[in-house]
mmCIF file with all atom_site columns, C-alpha atoms and ligand atoms in Angstrom:
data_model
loop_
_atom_site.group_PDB
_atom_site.id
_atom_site.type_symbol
_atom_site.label_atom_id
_atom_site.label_alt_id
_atom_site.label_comp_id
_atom_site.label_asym_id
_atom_site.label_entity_id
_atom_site.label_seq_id
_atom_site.pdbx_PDB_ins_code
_atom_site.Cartn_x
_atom_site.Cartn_y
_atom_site.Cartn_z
_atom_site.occupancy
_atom_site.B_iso_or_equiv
_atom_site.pdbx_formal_charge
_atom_site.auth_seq_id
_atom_site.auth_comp_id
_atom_site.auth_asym_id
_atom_site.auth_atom_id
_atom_site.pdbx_PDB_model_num
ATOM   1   C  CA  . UNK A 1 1   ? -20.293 -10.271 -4.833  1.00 89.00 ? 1   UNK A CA  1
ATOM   2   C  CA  . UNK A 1 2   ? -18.678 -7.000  -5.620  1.00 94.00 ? 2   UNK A CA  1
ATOM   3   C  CA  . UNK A 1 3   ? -17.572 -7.016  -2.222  1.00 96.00 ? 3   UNK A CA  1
ATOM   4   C  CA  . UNK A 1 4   ? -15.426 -10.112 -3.076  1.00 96.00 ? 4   UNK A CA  1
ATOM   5   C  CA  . UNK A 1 5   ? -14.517 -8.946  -6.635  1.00 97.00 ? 5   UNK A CA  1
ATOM   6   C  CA  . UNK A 1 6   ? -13.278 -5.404  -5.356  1.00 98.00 ? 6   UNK A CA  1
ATOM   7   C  CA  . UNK A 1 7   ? -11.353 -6.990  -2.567  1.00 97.00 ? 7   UNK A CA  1
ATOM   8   C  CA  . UNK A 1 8   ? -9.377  -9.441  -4.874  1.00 98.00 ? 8   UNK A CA  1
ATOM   9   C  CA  . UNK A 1 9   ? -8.319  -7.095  -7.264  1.00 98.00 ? 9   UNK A CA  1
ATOM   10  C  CA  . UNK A 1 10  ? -7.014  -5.268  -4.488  1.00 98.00 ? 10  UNK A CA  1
ATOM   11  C  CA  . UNK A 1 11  ? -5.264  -7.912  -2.767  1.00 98.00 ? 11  UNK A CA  1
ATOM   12  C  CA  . UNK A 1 12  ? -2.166  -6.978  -5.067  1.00 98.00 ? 12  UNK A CA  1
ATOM   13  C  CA  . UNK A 1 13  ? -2.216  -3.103  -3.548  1.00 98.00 ? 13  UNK A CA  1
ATOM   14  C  CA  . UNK A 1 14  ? -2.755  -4.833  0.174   1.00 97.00 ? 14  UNK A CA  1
ATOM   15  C  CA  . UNK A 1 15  ? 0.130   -7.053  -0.188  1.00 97.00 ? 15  UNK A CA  1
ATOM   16  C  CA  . UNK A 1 16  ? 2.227   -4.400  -1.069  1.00 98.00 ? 16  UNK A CA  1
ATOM   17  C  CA  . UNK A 1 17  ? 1.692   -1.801  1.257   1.00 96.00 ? 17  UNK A CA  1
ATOM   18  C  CA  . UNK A 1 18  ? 1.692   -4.846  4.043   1.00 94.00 ? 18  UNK A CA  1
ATOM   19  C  CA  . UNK A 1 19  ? 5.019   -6.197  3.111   1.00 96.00 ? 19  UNK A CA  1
ATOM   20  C  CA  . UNK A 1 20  ? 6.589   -2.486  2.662   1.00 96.00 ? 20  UNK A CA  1
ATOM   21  C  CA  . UNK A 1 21  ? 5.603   -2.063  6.889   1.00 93.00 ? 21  UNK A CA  1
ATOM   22  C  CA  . UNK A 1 22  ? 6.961   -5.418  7.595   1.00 93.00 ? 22  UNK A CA  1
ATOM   23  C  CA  . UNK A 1 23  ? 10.054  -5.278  5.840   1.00 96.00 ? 23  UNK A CA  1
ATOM   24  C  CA  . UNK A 1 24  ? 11.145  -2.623  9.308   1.00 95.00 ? 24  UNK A CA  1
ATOM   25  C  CA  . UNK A 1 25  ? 10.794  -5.917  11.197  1.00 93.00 ? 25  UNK A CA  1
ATOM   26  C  CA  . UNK A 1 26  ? 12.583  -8.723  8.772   1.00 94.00 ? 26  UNK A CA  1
ATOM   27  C  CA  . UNK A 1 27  ? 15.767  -9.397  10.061  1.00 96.00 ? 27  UNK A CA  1
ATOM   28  C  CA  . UNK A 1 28  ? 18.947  -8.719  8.097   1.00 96.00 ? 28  UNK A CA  1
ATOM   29  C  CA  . UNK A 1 29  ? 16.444  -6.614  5.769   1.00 96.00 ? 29  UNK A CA  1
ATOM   30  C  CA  . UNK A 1 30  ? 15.535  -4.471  8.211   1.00 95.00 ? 30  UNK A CA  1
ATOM   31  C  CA  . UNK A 1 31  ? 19.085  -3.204  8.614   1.00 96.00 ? 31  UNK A CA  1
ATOM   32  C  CA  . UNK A 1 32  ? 18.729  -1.564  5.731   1.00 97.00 ? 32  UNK A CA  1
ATOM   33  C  CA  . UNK A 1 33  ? 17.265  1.742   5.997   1.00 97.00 ? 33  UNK A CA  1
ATOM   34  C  CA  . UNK A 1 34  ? 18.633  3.897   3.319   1.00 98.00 ? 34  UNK A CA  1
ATOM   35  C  CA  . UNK A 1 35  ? 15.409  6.461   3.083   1.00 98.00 ? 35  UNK A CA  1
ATOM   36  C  CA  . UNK A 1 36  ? 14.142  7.212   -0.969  1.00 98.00 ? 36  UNK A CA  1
ATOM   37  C  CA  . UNK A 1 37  ? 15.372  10.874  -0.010  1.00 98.00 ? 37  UNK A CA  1
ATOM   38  C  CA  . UNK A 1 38  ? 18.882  10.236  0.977   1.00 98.00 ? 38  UNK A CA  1
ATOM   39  C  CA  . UNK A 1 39  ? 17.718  12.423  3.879   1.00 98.00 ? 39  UNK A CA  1
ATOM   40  C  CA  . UNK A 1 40  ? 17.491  15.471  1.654   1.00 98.00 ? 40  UNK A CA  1
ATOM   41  C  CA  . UNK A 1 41  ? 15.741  18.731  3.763   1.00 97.00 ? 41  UNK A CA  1
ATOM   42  C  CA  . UNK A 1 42  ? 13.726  21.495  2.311   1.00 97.00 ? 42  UNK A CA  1
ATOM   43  C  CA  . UNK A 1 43  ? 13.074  24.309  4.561   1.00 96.00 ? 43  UNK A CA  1
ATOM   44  C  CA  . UNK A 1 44  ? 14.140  22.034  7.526   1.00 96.00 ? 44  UNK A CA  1
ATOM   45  C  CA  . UNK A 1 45  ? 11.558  19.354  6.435   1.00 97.00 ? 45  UNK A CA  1
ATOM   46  C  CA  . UNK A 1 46  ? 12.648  16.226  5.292   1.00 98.00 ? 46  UNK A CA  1
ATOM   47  C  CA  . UNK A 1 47  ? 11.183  15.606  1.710   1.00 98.00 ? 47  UNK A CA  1
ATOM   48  C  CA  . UNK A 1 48  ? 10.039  12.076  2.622   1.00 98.00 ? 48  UNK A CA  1
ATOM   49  C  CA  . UNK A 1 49  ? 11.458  11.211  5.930   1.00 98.00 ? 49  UNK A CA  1
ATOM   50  C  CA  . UNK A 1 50  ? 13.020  8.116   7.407   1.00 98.00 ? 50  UNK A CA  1
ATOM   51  C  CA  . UNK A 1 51  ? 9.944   5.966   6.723   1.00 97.00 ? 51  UNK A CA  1
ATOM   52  C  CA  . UNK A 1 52  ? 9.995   5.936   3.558   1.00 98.00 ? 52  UNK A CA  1
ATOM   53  C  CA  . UNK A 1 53  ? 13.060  3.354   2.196   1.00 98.00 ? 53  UNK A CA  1
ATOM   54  C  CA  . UNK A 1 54  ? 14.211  1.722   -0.312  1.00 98.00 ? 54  UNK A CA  1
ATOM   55  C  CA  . UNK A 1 55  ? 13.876  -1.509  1.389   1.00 98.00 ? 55  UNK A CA  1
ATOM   56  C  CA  . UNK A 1 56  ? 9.886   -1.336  2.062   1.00 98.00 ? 56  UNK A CA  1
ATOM   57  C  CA  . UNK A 1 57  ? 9.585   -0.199  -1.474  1.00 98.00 ? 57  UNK A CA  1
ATOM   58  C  CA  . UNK A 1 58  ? 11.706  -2.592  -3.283  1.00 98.00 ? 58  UNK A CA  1
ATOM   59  C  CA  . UNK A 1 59  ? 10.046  -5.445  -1.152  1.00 98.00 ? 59  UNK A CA  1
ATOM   60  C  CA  . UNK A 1 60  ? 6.800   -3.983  -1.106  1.00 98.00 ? 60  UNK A CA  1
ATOM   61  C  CA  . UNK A 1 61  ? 6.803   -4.208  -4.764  1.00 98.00 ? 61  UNK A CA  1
ATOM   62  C  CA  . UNK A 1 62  ? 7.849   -7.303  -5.509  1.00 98.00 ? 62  UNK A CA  1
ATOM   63  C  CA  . UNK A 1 63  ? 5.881   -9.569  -2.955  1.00 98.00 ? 63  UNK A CA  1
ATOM   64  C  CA  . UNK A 1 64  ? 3.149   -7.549  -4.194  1.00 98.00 ? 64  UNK A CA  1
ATOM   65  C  CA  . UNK A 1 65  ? 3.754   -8.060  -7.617  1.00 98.00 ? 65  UNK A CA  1
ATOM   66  C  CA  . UNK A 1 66  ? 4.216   -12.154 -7.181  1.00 98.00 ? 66  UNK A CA  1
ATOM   67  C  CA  . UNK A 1 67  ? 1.363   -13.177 -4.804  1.00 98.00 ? 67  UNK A CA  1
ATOM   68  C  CA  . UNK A 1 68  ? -0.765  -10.841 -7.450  1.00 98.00 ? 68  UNK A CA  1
ATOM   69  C  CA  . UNK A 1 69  ? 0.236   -12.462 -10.837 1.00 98.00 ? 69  UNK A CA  1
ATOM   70  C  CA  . UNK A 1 70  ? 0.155   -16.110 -8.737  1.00 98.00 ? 70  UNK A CA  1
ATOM   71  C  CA  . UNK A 1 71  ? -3.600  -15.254 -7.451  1.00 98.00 ? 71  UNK A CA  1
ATOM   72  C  CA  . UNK A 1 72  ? -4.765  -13.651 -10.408 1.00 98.00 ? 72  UNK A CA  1
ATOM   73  C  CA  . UNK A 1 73  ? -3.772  -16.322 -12.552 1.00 97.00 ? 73  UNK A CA  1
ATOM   74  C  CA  . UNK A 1 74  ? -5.305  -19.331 -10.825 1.00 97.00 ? 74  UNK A CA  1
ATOM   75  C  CA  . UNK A 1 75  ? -8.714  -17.530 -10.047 1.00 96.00 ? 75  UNK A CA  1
ATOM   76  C  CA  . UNK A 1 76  ? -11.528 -18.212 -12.391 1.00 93.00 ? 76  UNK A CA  1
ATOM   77  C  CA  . UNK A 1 77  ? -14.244 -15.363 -13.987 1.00 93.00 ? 77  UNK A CA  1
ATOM   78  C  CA  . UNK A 1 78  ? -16.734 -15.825 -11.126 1.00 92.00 ? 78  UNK A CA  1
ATOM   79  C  CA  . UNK A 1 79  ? -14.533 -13.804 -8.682  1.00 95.00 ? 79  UNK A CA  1
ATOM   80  C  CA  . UNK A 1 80  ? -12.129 -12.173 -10.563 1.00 97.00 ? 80  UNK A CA  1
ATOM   81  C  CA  . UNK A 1 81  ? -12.666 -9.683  -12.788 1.00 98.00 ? 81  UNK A CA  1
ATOM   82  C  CA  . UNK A 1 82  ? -9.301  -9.585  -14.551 1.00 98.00 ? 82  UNK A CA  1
ATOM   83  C  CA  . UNK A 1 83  ? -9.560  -13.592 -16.196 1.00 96.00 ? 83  UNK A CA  1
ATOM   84  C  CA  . UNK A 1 84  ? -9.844  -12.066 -19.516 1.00 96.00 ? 84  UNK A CA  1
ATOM   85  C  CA  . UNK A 1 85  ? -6.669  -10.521 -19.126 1.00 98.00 ? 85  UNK A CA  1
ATOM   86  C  CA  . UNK A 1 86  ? -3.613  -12.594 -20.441 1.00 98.00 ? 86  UNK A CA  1
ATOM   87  C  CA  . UNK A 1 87  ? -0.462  -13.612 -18.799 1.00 97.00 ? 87  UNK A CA  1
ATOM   88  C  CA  . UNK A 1 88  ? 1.985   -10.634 -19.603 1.00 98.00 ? 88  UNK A CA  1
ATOM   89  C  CA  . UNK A 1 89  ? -1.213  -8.437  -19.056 1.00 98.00 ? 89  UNK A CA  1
ATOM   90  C  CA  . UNK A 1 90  ? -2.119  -9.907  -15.248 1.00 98.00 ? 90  UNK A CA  1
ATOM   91  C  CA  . UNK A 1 91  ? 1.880   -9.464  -14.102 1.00 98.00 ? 91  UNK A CA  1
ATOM   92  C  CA  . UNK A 1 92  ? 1.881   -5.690  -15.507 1.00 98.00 ? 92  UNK A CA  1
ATOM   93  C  CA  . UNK A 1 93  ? -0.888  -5.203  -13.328 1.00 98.00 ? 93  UNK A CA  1
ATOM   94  C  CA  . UNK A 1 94  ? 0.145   -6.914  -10.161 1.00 98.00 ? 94  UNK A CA  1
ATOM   95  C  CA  . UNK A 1 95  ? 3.589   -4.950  -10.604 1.00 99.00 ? 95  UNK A CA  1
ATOM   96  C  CA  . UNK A 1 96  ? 0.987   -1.356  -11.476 1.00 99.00 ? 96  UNK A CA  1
ATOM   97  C  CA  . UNK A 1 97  ? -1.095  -2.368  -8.618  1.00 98.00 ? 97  UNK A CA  1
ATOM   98  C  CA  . UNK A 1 98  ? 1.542   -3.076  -6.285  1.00 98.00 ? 98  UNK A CA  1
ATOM   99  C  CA  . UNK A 1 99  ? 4.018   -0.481  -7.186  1.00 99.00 ? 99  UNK A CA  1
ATOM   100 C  CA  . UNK A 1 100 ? 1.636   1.976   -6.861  1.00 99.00 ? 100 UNK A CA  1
ATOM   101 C  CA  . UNK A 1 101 ? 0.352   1.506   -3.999  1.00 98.00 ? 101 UNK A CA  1
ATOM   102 C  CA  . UNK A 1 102 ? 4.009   2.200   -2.299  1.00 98.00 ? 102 UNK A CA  1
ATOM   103 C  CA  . UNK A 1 103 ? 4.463   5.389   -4.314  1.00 98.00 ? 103 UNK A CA  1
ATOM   104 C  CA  . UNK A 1 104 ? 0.817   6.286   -3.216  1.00 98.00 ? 104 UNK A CA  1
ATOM   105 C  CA  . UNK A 1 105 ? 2.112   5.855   0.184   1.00 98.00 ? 105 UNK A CA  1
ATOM   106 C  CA  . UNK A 1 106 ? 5.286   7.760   -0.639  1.00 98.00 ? 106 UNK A CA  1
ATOM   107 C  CA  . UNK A 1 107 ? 3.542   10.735  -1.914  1.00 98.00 ? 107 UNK A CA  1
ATOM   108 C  CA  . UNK A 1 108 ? 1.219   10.509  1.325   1.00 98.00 ? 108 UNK A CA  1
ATOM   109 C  CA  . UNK A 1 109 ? 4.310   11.139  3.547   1.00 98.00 ? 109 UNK A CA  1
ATOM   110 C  CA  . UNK A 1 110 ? 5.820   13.860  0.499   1.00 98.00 ? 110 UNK A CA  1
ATOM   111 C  CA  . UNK A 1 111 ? 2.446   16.173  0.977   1.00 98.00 ? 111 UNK A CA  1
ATOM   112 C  CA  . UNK A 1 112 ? 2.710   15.263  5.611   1.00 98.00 ? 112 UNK A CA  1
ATOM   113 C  CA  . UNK A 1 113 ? 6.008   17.098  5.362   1.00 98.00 ? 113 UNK A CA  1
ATOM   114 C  CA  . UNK A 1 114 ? 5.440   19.999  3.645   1.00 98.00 ? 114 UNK A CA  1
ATOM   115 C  CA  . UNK A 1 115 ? 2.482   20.356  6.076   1.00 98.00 ? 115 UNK A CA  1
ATOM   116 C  CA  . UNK A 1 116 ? 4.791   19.982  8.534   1.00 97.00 ? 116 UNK A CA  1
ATOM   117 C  CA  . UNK A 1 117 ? 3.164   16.556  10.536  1.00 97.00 ? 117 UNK A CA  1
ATOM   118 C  CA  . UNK A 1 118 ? 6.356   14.453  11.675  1.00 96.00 ? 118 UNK A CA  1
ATOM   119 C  CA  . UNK A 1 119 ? 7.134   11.326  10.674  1.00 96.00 ? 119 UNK A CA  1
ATOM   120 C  CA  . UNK A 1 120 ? 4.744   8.709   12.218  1.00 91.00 ? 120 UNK A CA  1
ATOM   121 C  CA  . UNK A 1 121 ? 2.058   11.158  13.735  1.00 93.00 ? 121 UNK A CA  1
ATOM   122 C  CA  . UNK A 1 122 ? -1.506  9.967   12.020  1.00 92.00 ? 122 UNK A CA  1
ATOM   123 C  CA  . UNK A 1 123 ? -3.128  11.868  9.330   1.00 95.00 ? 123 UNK A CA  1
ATOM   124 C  CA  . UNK A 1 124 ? -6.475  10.532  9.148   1.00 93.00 ? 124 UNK A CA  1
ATOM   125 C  CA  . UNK A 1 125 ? -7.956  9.409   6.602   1.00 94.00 ? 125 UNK A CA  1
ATOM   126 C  CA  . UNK A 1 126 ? -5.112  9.762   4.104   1.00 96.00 ? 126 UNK A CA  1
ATOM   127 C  CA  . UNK A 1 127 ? -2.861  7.447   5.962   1.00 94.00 ? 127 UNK A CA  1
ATOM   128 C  CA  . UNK A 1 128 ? -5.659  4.824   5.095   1.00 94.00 ? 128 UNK A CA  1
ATOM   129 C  CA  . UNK A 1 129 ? -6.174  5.673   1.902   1.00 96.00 ? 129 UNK A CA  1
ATOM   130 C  CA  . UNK A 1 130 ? -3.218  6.654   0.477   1.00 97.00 ? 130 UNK A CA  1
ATOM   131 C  CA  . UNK A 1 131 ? -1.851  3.624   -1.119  1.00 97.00 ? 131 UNK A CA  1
ATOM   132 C  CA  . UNK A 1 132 ? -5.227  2.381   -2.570  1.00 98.00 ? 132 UNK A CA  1
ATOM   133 C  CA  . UNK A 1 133 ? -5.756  5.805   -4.355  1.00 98.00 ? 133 UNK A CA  1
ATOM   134 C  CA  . UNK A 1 134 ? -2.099  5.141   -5.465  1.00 98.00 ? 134 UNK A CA  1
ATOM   135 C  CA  . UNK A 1 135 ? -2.610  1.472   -6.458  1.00 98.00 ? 135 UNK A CA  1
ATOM   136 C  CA  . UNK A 1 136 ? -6.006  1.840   -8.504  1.00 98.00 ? 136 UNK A CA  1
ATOM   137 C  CA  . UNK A 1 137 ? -4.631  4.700   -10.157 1.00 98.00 ? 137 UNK A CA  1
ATOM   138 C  CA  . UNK A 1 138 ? -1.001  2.907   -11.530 1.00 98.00 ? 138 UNK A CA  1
ATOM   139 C  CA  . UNK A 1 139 ? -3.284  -0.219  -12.099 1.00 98.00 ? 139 UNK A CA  1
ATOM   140 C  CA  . UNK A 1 140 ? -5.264  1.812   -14.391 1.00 98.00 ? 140 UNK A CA  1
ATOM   141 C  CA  . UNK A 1 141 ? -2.498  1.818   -17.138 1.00 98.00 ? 141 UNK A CA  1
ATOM   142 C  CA  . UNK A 1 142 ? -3.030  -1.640  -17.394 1.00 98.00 ? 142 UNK A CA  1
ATOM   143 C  CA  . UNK A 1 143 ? -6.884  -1.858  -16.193 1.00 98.00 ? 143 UNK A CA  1
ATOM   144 C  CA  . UNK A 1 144 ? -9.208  -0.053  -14.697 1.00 98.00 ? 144 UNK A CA  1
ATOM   145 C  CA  . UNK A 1 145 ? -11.889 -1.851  -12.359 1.00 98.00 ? 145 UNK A CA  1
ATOM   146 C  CA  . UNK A 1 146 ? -14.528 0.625   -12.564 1.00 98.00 ? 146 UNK A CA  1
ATOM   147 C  CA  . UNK A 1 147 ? -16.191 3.863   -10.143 1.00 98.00 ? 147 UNK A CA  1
ATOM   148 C  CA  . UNK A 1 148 ? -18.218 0.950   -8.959  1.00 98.00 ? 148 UNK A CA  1
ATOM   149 C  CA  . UNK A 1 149 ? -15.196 -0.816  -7.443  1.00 98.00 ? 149 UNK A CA  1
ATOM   150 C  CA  . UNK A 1 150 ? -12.547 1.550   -6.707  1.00 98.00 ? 150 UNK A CA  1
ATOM   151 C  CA  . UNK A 1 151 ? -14.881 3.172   -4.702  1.00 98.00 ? 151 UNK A CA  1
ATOM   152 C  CA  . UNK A 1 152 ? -15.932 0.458   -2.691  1.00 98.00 ? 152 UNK A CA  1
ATOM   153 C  CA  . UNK A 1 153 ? -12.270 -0.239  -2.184  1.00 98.00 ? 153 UNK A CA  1
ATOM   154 C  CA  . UNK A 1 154 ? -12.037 3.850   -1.431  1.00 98.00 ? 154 UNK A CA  1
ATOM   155 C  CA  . UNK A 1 155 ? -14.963 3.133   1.601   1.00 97.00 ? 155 UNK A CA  1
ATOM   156 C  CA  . UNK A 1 156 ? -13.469 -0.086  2.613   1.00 97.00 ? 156 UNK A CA  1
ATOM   157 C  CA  . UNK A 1 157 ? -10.219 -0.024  3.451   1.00 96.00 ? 157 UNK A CA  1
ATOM   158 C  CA  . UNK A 1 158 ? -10.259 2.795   6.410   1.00 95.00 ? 158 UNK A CA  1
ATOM   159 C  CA  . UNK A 1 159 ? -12.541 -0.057  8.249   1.00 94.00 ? 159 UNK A CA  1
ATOM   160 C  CA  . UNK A 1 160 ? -10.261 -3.297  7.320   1.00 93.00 ? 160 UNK A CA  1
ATOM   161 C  CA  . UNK A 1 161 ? -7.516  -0.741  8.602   1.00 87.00 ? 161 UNK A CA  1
ATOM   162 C  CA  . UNK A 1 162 ? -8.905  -0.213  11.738  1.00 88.00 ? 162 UNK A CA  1
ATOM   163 C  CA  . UNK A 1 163 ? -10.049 -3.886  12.292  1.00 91.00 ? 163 UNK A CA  1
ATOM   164 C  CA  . UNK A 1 164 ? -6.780  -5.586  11.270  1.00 85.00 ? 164 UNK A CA  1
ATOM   165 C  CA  . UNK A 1 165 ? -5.398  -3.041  14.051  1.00 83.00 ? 165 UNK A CA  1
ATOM   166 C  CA  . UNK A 1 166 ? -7.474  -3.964  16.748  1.00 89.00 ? 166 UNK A CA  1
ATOM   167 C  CA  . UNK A 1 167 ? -7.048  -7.486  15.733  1.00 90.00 ? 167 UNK A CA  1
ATOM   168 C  CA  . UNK A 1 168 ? -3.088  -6.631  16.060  1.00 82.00 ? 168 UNK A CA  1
ATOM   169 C  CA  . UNK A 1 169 ? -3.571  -5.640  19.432  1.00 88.00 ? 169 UNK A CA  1
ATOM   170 C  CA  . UNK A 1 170 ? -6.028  -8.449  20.992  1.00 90.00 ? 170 UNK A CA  1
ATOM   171 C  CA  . UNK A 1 171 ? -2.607  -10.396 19.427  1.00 89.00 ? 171 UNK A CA  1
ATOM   172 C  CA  . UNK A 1 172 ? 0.020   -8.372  21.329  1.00 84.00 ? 172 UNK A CA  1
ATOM   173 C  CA  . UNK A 1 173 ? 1.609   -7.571  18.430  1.00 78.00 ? 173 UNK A CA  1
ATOM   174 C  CA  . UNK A 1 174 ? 0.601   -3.775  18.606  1.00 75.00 ? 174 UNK A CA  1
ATOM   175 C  CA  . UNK A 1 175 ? 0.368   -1.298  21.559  1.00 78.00 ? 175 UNK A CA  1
ATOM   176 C  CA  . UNK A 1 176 ? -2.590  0.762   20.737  1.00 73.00 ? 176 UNK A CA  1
ATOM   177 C  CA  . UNK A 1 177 ? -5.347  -0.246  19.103  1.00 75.00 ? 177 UNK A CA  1
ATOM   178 C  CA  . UNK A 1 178 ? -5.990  2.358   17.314  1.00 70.00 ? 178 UNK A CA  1
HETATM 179 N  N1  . CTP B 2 .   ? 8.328   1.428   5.589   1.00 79.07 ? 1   CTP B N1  1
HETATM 180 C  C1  . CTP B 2 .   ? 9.514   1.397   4.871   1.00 79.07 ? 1   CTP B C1  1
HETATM 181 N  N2  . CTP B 2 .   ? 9.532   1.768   3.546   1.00 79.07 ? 1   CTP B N2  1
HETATM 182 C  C2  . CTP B 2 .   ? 8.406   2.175   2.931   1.00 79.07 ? 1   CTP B C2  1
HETATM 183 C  C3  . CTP B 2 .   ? 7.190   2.218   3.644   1.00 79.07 ? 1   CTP B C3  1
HETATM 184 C  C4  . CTP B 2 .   ? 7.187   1.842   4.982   1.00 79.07 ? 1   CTP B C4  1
HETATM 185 O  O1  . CTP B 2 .   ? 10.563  1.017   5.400   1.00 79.07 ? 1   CTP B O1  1
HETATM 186 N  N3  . CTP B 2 .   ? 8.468   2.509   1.619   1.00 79.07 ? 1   CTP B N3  1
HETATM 187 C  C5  . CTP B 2 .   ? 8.361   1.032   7.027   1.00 79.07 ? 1   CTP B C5  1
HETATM 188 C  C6  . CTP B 2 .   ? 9.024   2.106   7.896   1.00 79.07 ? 1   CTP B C6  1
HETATM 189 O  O2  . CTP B 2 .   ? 9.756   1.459   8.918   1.00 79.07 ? 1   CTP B O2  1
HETATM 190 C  C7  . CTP B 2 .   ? 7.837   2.861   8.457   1.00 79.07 ? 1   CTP B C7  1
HETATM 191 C  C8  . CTP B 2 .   ? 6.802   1.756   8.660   1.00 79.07 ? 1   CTP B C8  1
HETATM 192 O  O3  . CTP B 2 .   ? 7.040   0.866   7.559   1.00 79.07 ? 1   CTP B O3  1
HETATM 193 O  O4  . CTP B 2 .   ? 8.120   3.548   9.650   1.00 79.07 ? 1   CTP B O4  1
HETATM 194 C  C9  . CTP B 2 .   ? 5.368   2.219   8.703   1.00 79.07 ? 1   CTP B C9  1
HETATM 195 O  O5  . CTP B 2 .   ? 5.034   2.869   7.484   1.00 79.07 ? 1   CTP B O5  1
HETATM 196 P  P1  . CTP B 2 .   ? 4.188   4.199   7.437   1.00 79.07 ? 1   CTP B P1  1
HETATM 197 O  O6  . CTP B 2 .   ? 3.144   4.201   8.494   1.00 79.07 ? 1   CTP B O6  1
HETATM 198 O  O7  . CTP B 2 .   ? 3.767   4.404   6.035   1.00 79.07 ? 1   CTP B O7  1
HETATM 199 O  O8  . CTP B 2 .   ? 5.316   5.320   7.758   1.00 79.07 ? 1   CTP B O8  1
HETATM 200 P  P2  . CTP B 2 .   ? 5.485   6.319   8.988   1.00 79.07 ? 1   CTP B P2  1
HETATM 201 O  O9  . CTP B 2 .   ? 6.745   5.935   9.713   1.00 79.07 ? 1   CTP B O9  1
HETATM 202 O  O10 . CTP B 2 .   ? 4.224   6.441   9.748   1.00 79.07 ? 1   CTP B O10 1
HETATM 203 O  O11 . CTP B 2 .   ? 5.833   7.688   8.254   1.00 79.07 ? 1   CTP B O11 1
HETATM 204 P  P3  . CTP B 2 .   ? 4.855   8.807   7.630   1.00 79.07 ? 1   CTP B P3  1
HETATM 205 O  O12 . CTP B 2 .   ? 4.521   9.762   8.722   1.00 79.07 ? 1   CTP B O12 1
HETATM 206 O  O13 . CTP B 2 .   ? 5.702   9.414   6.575   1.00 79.07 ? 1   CTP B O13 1
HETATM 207 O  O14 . CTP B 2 .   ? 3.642   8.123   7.088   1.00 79.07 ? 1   CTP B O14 1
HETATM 208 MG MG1 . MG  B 3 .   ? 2.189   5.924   9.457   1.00 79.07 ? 2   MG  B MG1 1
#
């Protein structure tokens, strides 16, 4: 059961960081790449680099934030763990949840730059982790799910990474499965 309570609070943070990598393959949207760092260098390192835009964060944010407030507000107290929360309350924290999660991400590729690992190149596990560290920790403003949750979600996600990407390539749709 917490399984299934951590993993719909958290479908908010998923959404978002899902929609923020998709949005390089919408067309029309995806023509709009203006990075968050307006291609700023320090020491010949980009701050953020060309992965980060405005585009995935902007829609990032707000698919994240509407499938989040639409979910949590049709989902009853024996899965979610948020029905107490009212209206107003539930769309703060699908925007917290959601917004956070990009800016978890964003700080992810802030910290691989200064440490000098280019743009794309894996760092395990924080390219995993990074936006559900970010997402429970904006979320918290609004509510806070417990150690009991976050870090289930913490353990969890490297794995539903991994699977979704081998499930990506059986599909075709990536070229390595890892
Ligand atoms: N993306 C985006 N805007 C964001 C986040 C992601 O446009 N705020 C898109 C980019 O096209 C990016 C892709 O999603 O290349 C995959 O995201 P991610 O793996 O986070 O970025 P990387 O390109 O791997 O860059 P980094 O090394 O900085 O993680
Ligand atoms: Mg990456």
């Amino acid at each position: 059961m917490i399984l299934i309570k951590a993993l719909l609070f958290a479908v908010p943070i998923y959404i978002a960081n899902a929609s923020g990598t998709l949005s390089a393959s919408i067309p029309i949207i995806k023509k709009w790449k203006q990075p968050i760092d307006f291609g700023v260098e320090i020491n010949g390192k980009r701050l953020l680099g060309d992965g980060k835009t405005f585009r995935g964060l902007i829609l990032g944010t707000l698919t994240g934030t509407t499938i989040g407030y639409i979910l949590f507000s049709n989902v009853n107290s024996d899965i979610s763990i948020v029905s107490s929360l009212n209206d107003q309350e539930l769309l703060l924290l699908s925007f917290l949840l959601s917004f956070g999660a990009l800016i978890g991400d964003i700080t992810k590729s802030l910290a691989k730059r200064r440490l000098n690992i280019k743009r794309g190149k894996p760092w395990v596990p924080f390219d995993q982790i990074d936006f559900i560290i970010g997402g429970i920790l904006f979320g918290s403003i609004a509510y806070f799910p417990g150690w009991m949750i976050s870090i289930t979600l913490i353990l969890l996600t490297p794995l539903l990474h991994f699977l979704s990407n081998v499930i990506a390539y059986k599909l075709g749709l990536k070229n390595v499965w890892w």
